Short mmCIF file of C-alpha atoms in Angstrom, two decimals:
data_model
loop_
_atom_site.label_atom_id
_atom_site.label_comp_id
_atom_site.label_asym_id
_atom_site.label_seq_id
_atom_site.Cartn_x
_atom_site.Cartn_y
_atom_site.Cartn_z
CA UNK A 1 7.94 -12.81 -5.55
CA UNK A 2 6.76 -9.28 -4.75
CA UNK A 3 5.08 -8.78 -8.13
CA UNK A 4 2.83 -11.77 -7.41
CA UNK A 5 1.28 -10.21 -4.32
CA UNK A 6 -2.52 -10.07 -4.23
CA UNK A 7 -3.24 -6.47 -3.28
CA UNK A 8 -6.28 -4.72 -1.84
CA UNK A 9 -6.33 -1.15 -3.14
CA UNK A 10 -8.34 1.16 -0.87
CA UNK A 11 -8.69 4.79 -1.98
CA UNK A 12 -9.85 7.72 0.14
CA UNK A 13 -11.68 9.88 -2.42
CA UNK A 14 -11.65 12.82 0.00
CA UNK A 15 -7.85 12.86 0.11
CA UNK A 16 -6.71 11.58 -3.29
CA UNK A 17 -6.45 13.58 -6.55
CA UNK A 18 -8.66 12.12 -9.26
CA UNK A 19 -6.32 13.50 -11.95
CA UNK A 20 -3.62 11.04 -10.86
CA UNK A 21 -5.73 7.86 -10.75
CA UNK A 22 -4.20 6.38 -13.92
CA UNK A 23 -0.68 6.90 -12.57
CA UNK A 24 -1.67 5.45 -9.21
CA UNK A 25 -3.06 2.26 -10.72
CA UNK A 26 -0.03 1.89 -12.99
CA UNK A 27 2.20 2.13 -9.91
CA UNK A 28 0.11 -0.47 -8.09
CA UNK A 29 0.78 -2.94 -10.93
CA UNK A 30 4.51 -2.69 -10.17
CA UNK A 31 3.98 -4.19 -6.71
CA UNK A 32 1.41 -6.87 -7.45
CA UNK A 33 -2.05 -7.73 -8.76
CA UNK A 34 -4.91 -5.53 -7.50
CA UNK A 35 -7.53 -8.17 -6.72
CA UNK A 36 -9.65 -5.77 -4.64
CA UNK A 37 -10.16 -2.16 -5.81
CA UNK A 38 -12.41 0.09 -3.75
CA UNK A 39 -12.84 3.84 -3.37
CA UNK A 40 -14.72 5.54 -0.54
CA UNK A 41 -16.60 8.84 -0.50
CA UNK A 42 -19.95 10.57 -0.46
CA UNK A 43 -21.01 9.96 -4.07
CA UNK A 44 -24.15 12.07 -3.61
CA UNK A 45 -21.96 15.20 -3.52
CA UNK A 46 -22.02 17.15 -6.82
CA UNK A 47 -18.23 17.37 -7.08
CA UNK A 48 -17.84 13.57 -7.06
CA UNK A 49 -19.44 13.03 -10.48
CA UNK A 50 -16.17 13.48 -12.38
CA UNK A 51 -14.79 10.31 -10.77
CA UNK A 52 -17.25 8.07 -12.65
CA UNK A 53 -15.43 7.61 -16.02
CA UNK A 54 -12.14 6.95 -14.22
CA UNK A 55 -13.68 4.32 -11.94
CA UNK A 56 -15.22 2.54 -14.94
CA UNK A 57 -11.89 2.64 -16.78
CA UNK A 58 -10.06 0.94 -13.91
CA UNK A 59 -12.91 -1.27 -12.62
CA UNK A 60 -12.82 0.33 -9.18
CA UNK A 61 -15.89 -0.20 -7.00
CA UNK A 62 -17.25 2.96 -5.31
CA UNK A 63 -18.46 2.60 -1.72
CA UNK A 64 -21.01 5.12 -0.50
CA UNK A 65 -20.30 6.80 2.82
CA UNK A 66 -22.57 9.65 3.82
CA UNK A 67 -21.13 12.60 5.71
CA UNK A 68 -23.38 12.36 8.73
CA UNK A 69 -21.70 15.10 10.76
CA UNK A 70 -19.89 18.23 9.66
CA UNK A 71 -16.19 18.09 10.50
CA UNK A 72 -16.12 14.31 10.92
CA UNK A 73 -14.59 12.12 8.20
CA UNK A 74 -16.86 9.09 7.91
CA UNK A 75 -14.87 7.89 4.88
CA UNK A 76 -11.89 7.08 7.11
CA UNK A 77 -13.98 4.86 9.38
CA UNK A 78 -15.52 3.01 6.44
CA UNK A 79 -12.09 2.34 4.91
CA UNK A 80 -10.64 1.13 8.20
CA UNK A 81 -13.54 -1.24 8.86
CA UNK A 82 -13.38 -2.67 5.34
CA UNK A 83 -9.60 -3.06 5.55
CA UNK A 84 -9.95 -5.20 8.66
CA UNK A 85 -12.69 -7.27 7.01
CA UNK A 86 -10.40 -7.88 4.01
CA UNK A 87 -7.50 -8.73 6.33
CA UNK A 88 -9.48 -11.42 8.15
CA UNK A 89 -10.87 -12.82 4.89
CA UNK A 90 -7.36 -13.95 3.97
CA UNK A 91 -7.90 -13.06 0.31
CA UNK A 92 -4.92 -10.74 -0.09
CA UNK A 93 -1.22 -10.49 0.71
CA UNK A 94 -0.92 -6.74 0.99
CA UNK A 95 -2.68 -3.39 0.93
CA UNK A 96 -2.32 -0.14 -0.99
CA UNK A 97 -3.72 2.76 1.02
CA UNK A 98 -4.23 5.86 -1.13
CA UNK A 99 -4.66 8.92 1.05
CA UNK A 100 -2.81 11.91 2.47
CA UNK A 101 -4.60 11.60 5.81
CA UNK A 102 -2.71 10.71 8.99
CA UNK A 103 -5.85 8.96 10.32
CA UNK A 104 -4.66 5.80 8.53
CA UNK A 105 -1.41 5.59 10.50
CA UNK A 106 -2.75 3.09 13.02
CA UNK A 107 -4.38 1.05 10.25
CA UNK A 108 -1.09 0.73 8.37
CA UNK A 109 0.68 -0.29 11.57
CA UNK A 110 -1.98 -2.89 12.41
CA UNK A 111 -1.89 -4.42 8.92
CA UNK A 112 1.90 -4.76 9.07
CA UNK A 113 1.62 -6.37 12.51
CA UNK A 114 -0.61 -8.96 10.82
CA UNK A 115 2.13 -9.73 8.30
CA UNK A 116 0.69 -7.70 5.44
CA UNK A 117 2.78 -5.68 3.02
CA UNK A 118 1.55 -2.08 3.12
CA UNK A 119 2.13 0.49 0.38
CA UNK A 120 1.03 4.07 0.93
CA UNK A 121 0.38 6.65 -1.77
CA UNK A 122 -0.36 10.28 -1.08
CA UNK A 123 0.63 13.85 -1.72
CA UNK A 124 3.70 15.49 -0.23
CA UNK A 125 1.51 17.09 2.44
CA UNK A 126 1.04 13.62 3.98
CA UNK A 127 2.08 13.64 7.67
CA UNK A 128 5.27 11.74 8.49
CA UNK A 129 3.64 9.26 10.94
CA UNK A 130 1.53 7.73 8.13
CA UNK A 131 4.52 7.61 5.80
CA UNK A 132 6.78 5.71 8.20
CA UNK A 133 3.94 3.35 9.16
CA UNK A 134 4.03 1.92 5.59
CA UNK A 135 6.58 -0.49 4.10
CA UNK A 136 6.90 1.92 1.18
CA UNK A 137 5.34 5.30 0.52
CA UNK A 138 5.10 6.92 -2.92
CA UNK A 139 4.42 10.60 -3.50
CA UNK A 140 1.71 11.14 -6.10
CA UNK A 141 3.47 14.27 -7.34
CA UNK A 142 6.45 12.09 -8.32
CA UNK A 143 4.16 9.80 -10.32
CA UNK A 144 2.73 12.79 -12.16
CA UNK A 145 6.20 14.22 -12.81
CA UNK A 146 7.28 10.94 -14.40
CA UNK A 147 4.36 11.10 -16.86
CA UNK A 148 5.68 11.30 -20.46
CA UNK A 149 5.24 14.72 -21.98
CA UNK A 150 2.99 15.19 -25.01
CA UNK A 151 4.68 15.69 -28.41
CA UNK A 152 5.10 19.30 -29.52
CA UNK A 153 2.59 20.57 -32.12
CA UNK A 154 3.78 20.68 -35.73
CA UNK A 155 5.90 23.74 -36.50
CA UNK A 156 6.80 24.29 -32.85
CA UNK A 157 9.98 23.11 -31.21
CA UNK A 158 9.62 21.24 -27.98
CA UNK A 159 11.04 22.90 -24.92
CA UNK A 160 14.02 21.08 -23.51
CA UNK A 161 13.18 19.56 -20.18
CA UNK A 162 15.55 20.62 -17.47
CA UNK A 163 17.04 17.69 -15.60
CA UNK A 164 16.80 18.25 -11.84
CA UNK A 165 20.18 18.51 -10.19
CA UNK A 166 21.06 15.66 -7.85
CA UNK A 167 23.52 18.03 -6.19
CA UNK A 168 20.53 19.92 -4.81
CA UNK A 169 19.36 16.91 -2.84
CA UNK A 170 19.55 17.14 0.95
CA UNK A 171 22.83 16.13 2.54
CA UNK A 172 20.87 13.72 4.74
CA UNK A 173 19.92 11.70 1.63
CA UNK A 174 23.58 11.34 0.63
CA UNK A 175 24.41 10.27 4.15
CA UNK A 176 21.53 7.79 4.15
CA UNK A 177 22.82 6.17 0.95
CA UNK A 178 26.44 6.20 2.09
CA UNK A 179 25.61 4.56 5.43
CA UNK A 180 23.39 1.97 3.73
CA UNK A 181 26.22 1.10 1.33
CA UNK A 182 28.47 0.54 4.34
CA UNK A 183 25.84 -1.65 5.99
CA UNK A 184 25.73 -3.95 2.94
CA UNK A 185 29.34 -3.70 1.75
CA UNK A 186 31.41 -6.78 0.98
CA UNK A 187 35.15 -7.01 1.64
CA UNK A 188 35.82 -4.66 -1.28
CA UNK A 189 33.27 -2.12 -0.07
CA UNK A 190 30.67 -2.85 -2.77
CA UNK A 191 26.92 -3.23 -2.17
CA UNK A 192 24.48 -4.77 -4.66
CA UNK A 193 22.12 -2.07 -5.96
CA UNK A 194 19.01 -4.24 -5.57
CA UNK A 195 19.74 -4.86 -1.89
CA UNK A 196 20.65 -1.20 -1.43
CA UNK A 197 17.29 -0.04 -2.81
CA UNK A 198 15.44 -2.41 -0.47
CA UNK A 199 17.40 -1.23 2.57
CA UNK A 200 16.88 2.45 1.74
CA UNK A 201 13.10 1.94 1.66
CA UNK A 202 13.21 0.03 4.95
CA UNK A 203 15.07 2.91 6.56
CA UNK A 204 13.03 5.67 4.89
CA UNK A 205 9.73 4.47 3.36
CA UNK A 206 9.28 7.58 1.20
CA UNK A 207 12.73 7.27 -0.40
CA UNK A 208 12.31 7.27 -4.17
CA UNK A 209 14.74 8.40 -6.88
CA UNK A 210 11.77 9.93 -8.70
CA UNK A 211 11.45 12.48 -5.90
CA UNK A 212 14.73 13.94 -7.18
CA UNK A 213 13.89 13.76 -10.87
CA UNK A 214 15.46 10.40 -11.74
CA UNK A 215 13.57 7.38 -13.04
CA UNK A 216 16.17 4.90 -11.78
CA UNK A 217 18.07 4.62 -8.51
CA UNK A 218 21.30 3.86 -10.37
CA UNK A 219 21.07 7.13 -12.32
CA UNK A 220 20.39 9.13 -9.18
CA UNK A 221 23.34 7.60 -7.32
CA UNK A 222 25.66 8.13 -10.30
CA UNK A 223 24.58 11.79 -10.54
CA UNK A 224 25.43 12.42 -6.89
CA UNK A 225 29.10 11.99 -7.79
CA UNK A 226 30.23 10.53 -4.48
CA UNK A 227 29.77 6.84 -5.29
CA UNK A 228 31.56 4.38 -7.56
CA UNK A 229 29.39 2.29 -9.89
CA UNK A 230 30.50 -1.17 -11.01
CA UNK A 231 28.47 -3.08 -13.61
CA UNK A 232 29.16 -6.80 -13.60
CA UNK A 233 28.12 -9.59 -15.96
CA UNK A 234 27.13 -12.78 -14.17
CA UNK A 235 26.85 -16.07 -16.07
CA UNK A 236 24.01 -17.14 -13.75
CA UNK A 237 22.11 -13.88 -14.21
CA UNK A 238 20.61 -12.59 -17.42
CA UNK A 239 21.82 -9.03 -17.86
CA UNK A 240 24.04 -6.78 -15.82
CA UNK A 241 24.21 -6.48 -12.04
CA UNK A 242 25.07 -3.10 -10.58
CA UNK A 243 27.18 -2.61 -7.46
CA UNK A 244 27.84 0.62 -5.56
CA UNK A 245 30.77 1.70 -3.38
CA UNK A 246 31.48 4.89 -1.46
CA UNK A 247 34.28 6.89 -3.04
CA UNK A 248 37.42 6.86 -0.95
#
């Protein structure tokens, strides 16, 4: 099962926001068990000191990489070399590469060629080549947006959170979902939601309902208004299974 994967989490401190580390590690737990947790950067730099309490909290091992030459990112090379060492050690089933740097595109591709599952996490500025080189890519901004809001102080009413409109999503996303439903449809035109979610990520690694303001794929699809939702109870399955069909 996917949640039993042994994962190596490699973080590029030069291209990852420290304010989102808790959300990043919580997301990693969804995909498997982080057996290796390393972060790379020049820890002699004054601005790196604020990482320390977060690294202790999550038991992440910092790896020192001096910036030998101005304009050259030595951190990337250190991460790539370590990733290959971990790959050949055979001690993990997949990798989580946390960076917004396109320099890790070839690394992600090479790890997948070796049969590894590769998850990428970065900001929305991440170049497309790195995104599509991963099995799945998660935008850090979406993780931060999903963070529960703090309760309003006593005597003050909480502001009502505006739900993002699914209708504002790009037409290409609707077409992507519609075509994927057709690809998986049974004789009645229905596709199982679990299989649909998997196919959408295979086609577009950065697809995530959270990017559009919805915590669940089913809620996002329902809000689009151009799909039929069918919830079915299966005696061999605990709970409800959801199926989706394009509206005729």
